[in-house]
XYZ file of N, CA and C in Angstrom:
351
model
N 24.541 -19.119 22.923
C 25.288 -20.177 22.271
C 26.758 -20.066 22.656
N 27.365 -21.052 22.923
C 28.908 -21.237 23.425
C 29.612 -21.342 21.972
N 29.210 -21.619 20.605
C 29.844 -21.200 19.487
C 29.700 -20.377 19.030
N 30.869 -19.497 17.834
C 30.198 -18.524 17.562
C 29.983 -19.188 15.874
N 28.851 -17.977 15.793
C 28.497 -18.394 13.974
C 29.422 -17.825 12.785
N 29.180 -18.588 11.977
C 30.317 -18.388 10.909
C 30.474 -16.954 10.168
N 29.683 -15.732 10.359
C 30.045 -14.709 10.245
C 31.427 -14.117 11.590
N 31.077 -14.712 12.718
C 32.239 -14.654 13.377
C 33.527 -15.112 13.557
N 33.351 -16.484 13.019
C 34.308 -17.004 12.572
C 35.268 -16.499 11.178
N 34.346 -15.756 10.466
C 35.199 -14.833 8.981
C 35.329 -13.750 9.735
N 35.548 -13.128 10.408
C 35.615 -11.484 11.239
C 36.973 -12.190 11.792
N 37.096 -12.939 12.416
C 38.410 -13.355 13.139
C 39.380 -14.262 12.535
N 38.770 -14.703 11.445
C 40.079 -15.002 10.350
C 40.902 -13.739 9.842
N 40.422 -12.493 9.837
C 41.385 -11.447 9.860
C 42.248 -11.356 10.677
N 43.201 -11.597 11.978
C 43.590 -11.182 13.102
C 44.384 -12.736 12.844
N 45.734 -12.031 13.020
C 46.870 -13.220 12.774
C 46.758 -13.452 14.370
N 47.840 -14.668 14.521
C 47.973 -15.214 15.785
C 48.681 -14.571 17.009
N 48.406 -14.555 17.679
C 49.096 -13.559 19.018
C 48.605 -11.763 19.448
N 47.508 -12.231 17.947
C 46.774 -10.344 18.351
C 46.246 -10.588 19.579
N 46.007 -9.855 20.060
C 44.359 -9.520 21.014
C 43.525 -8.713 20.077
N 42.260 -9.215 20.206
C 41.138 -9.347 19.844
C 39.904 -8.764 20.632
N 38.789 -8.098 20.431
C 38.258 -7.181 21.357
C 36.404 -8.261 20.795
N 35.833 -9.016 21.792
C 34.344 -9.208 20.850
C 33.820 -8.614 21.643
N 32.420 -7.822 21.174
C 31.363 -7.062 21.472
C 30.173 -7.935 21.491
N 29.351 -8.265 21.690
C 28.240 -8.369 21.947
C 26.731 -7.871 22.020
N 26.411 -7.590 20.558
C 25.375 -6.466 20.290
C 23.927 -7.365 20.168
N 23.151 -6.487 20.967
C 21.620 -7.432 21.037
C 20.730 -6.238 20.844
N 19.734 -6.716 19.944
C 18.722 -5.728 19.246
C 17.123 -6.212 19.233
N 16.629 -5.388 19.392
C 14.979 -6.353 19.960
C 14.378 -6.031 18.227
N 13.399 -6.936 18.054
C 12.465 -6.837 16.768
C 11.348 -7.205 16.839
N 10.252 -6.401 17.672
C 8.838 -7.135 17.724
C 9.593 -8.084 19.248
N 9.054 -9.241 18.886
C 9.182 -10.284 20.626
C 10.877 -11.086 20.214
N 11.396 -10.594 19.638
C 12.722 -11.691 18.955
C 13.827 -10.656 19.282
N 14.695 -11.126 19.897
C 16.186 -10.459 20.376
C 17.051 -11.112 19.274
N 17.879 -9.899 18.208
C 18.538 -10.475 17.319
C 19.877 -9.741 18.371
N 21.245 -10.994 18.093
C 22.064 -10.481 18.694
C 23.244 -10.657 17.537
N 24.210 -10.058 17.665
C 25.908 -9.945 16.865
C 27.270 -9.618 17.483
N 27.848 -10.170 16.998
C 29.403 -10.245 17.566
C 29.893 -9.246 16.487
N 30.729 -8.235 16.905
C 31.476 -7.504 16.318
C 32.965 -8.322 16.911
N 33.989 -8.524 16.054
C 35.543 -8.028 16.847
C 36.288 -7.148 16.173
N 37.225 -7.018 17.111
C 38.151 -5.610 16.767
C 39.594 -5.641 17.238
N 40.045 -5.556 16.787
C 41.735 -5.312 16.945
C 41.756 -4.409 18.169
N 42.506 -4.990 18.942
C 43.151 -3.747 19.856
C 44.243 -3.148 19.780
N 44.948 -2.176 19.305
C 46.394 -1.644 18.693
C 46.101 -0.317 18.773
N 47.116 -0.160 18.994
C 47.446 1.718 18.400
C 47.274 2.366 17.115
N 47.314 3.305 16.700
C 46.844 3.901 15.458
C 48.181 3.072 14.516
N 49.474 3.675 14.437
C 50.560 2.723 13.852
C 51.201 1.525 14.182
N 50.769 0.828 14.909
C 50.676 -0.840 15.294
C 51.886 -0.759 16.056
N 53.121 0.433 16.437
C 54.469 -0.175 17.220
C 54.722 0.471 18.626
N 53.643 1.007 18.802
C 52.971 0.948 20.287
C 52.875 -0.442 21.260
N 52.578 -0.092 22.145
C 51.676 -0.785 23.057
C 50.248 -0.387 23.267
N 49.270 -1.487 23.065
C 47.559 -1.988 23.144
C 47.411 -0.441 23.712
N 46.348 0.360 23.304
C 45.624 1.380 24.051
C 44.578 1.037 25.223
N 43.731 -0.214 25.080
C 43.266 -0.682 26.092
C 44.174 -1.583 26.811
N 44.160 -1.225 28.471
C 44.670 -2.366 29.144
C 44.272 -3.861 29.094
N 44.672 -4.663 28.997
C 44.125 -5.835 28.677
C 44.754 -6.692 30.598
N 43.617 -7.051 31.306
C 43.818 -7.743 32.169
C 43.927 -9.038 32.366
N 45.176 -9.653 33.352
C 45.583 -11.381 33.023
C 44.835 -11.562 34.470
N 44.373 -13.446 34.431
C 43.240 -13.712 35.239
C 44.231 -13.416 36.695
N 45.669 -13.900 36.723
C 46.561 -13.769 37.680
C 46.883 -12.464 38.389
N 46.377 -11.316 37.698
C 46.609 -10.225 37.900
C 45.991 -9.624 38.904
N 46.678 -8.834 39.931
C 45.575 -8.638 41.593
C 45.284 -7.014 41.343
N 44.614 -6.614 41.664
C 44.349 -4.957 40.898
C 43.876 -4.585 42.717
N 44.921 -3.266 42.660
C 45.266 -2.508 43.889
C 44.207 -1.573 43.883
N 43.388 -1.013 44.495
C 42.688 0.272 44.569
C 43.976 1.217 45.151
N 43.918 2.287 44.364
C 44.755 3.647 44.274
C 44.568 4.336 45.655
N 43.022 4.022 45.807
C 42.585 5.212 46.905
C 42.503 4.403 47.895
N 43.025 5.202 49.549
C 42.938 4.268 50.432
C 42.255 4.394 50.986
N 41.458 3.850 51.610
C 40.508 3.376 52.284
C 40.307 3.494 53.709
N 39.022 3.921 54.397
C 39.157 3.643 55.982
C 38.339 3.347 56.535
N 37.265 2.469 55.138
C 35.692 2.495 55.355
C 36.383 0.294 55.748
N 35.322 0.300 56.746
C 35.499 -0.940 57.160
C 34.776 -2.110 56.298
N 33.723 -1.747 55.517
C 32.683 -2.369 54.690
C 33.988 -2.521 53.146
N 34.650 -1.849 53.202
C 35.529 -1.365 51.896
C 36.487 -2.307 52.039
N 36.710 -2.531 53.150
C 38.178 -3.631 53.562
C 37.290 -4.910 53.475
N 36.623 -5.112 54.025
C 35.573 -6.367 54.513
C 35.074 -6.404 53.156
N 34.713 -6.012 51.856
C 34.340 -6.286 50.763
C 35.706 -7.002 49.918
N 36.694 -6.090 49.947
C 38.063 -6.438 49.368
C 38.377 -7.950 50.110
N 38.214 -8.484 51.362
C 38.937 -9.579 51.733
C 37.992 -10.816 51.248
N 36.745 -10.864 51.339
C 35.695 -11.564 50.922
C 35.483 -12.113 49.749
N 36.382 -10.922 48.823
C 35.655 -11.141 47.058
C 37.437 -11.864 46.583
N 38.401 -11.606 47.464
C 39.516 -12.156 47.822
C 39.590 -13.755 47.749
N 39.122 -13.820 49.178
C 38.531 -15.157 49.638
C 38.220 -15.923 48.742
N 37.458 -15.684 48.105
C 36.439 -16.042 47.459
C 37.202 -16.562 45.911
N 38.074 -16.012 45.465
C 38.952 -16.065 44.156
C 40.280 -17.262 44.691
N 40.314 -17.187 46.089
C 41.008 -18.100 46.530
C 40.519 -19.388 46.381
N 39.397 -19.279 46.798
C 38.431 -20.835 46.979
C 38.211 -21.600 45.789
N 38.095 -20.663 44.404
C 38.051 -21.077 43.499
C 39.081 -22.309 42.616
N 40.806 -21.295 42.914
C 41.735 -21.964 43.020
C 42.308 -23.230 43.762
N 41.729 -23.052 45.199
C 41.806 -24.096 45.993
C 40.926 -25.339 45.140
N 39.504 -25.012 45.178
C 38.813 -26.276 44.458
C 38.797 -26.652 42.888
N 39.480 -25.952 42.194
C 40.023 -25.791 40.920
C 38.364 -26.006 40.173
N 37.391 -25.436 40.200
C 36.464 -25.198 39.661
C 36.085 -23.934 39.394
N 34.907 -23.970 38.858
C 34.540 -22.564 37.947
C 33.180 -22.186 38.949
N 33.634 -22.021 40.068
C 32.263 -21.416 41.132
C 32.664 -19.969 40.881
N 30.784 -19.775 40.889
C 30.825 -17.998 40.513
C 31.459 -17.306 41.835
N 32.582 -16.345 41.581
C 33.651 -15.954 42.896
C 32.310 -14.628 43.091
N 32.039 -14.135 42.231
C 31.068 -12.481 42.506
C 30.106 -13.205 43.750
N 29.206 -14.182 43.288
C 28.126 -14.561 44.199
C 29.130 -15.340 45.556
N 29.656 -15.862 45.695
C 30.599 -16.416 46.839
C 31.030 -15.296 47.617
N 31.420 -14.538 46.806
C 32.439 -13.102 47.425
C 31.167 -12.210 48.586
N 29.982 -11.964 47.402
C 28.990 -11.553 48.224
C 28.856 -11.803 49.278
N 28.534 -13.193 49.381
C 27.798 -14.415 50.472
C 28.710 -13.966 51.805
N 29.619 -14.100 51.676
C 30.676 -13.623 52.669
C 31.170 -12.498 52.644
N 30.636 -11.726 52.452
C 30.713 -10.185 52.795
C 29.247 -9.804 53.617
N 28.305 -10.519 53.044
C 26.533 -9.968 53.968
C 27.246 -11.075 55.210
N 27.640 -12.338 55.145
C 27.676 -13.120 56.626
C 28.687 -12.011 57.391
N 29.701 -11.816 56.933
C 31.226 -10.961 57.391
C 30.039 -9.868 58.555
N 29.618 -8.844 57.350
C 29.166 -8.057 57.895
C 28.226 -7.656 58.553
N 27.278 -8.920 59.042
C 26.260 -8.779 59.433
C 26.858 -9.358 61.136
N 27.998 -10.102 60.992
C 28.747 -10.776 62.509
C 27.636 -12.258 62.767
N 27.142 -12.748 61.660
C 26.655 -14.236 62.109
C 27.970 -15.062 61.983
N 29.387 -14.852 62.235
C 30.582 -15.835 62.682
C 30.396 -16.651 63.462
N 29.578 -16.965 64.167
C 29.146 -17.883 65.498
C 29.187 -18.970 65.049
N 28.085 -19.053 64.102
C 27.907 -20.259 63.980
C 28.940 -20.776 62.919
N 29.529 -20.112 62.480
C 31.052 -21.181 61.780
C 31.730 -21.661 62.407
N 32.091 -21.156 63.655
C 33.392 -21.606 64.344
C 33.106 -22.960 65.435
């Protein structure tokens, strides 16, 4: 369901405006029936005048791998799943970038380029 139910909706009437907010997603089997629940949770520090203990990531945000690399599949994965977050922006739609990113990482790496060009 793309709404949530009104026990979730009273869980997040706690949390004034501008918190971040953490939902969970708990699914429990019973016999043949999957019961599922939303927990949320505050994200804060123990005395609130910190900064968030979890990092919280913005969609704009480009995340560096630390470790460098010299594996060619490692670069060729990074430019693809790249690509791919580009294309999204370019066509301003909601195409899945993971499955795109793939797609062009097995063509990348397999060298069927031929027939694109």
């Amino acid at each position: 369901s793309f709404f949530a139910n009104e026990k979730t909706h009273q869980q997040m009437s706690h949390f004034g405006r501008g918190e971040t907010v953490e939902l969970i997603k708990l699914a429990s089997q019973r016999g043949k029936t999957v019961i599922t629940e939303i927990i949320a949770t505050g994200i804060k520090n123990g005395n609130g005048n910190g900064k968030d203990t979890k990092p919280v990531s913005k969609p704009d945000e480009v995340i560096k791998p630390d470790i460098p690399s010299e594996d060619k599949l490692f670069e060729l994965m990074l430019k693809s799943l790249g690509d791919s977050i580009r294309m999204q922006k370019l066509l301003e739609s909601k195409i899945d970038v993971e499955r795109i990113g793939i797609t062009l990482f097995i063509a990348r790496s397999r060298g069927n380029l031929s027939a694109v060009a």
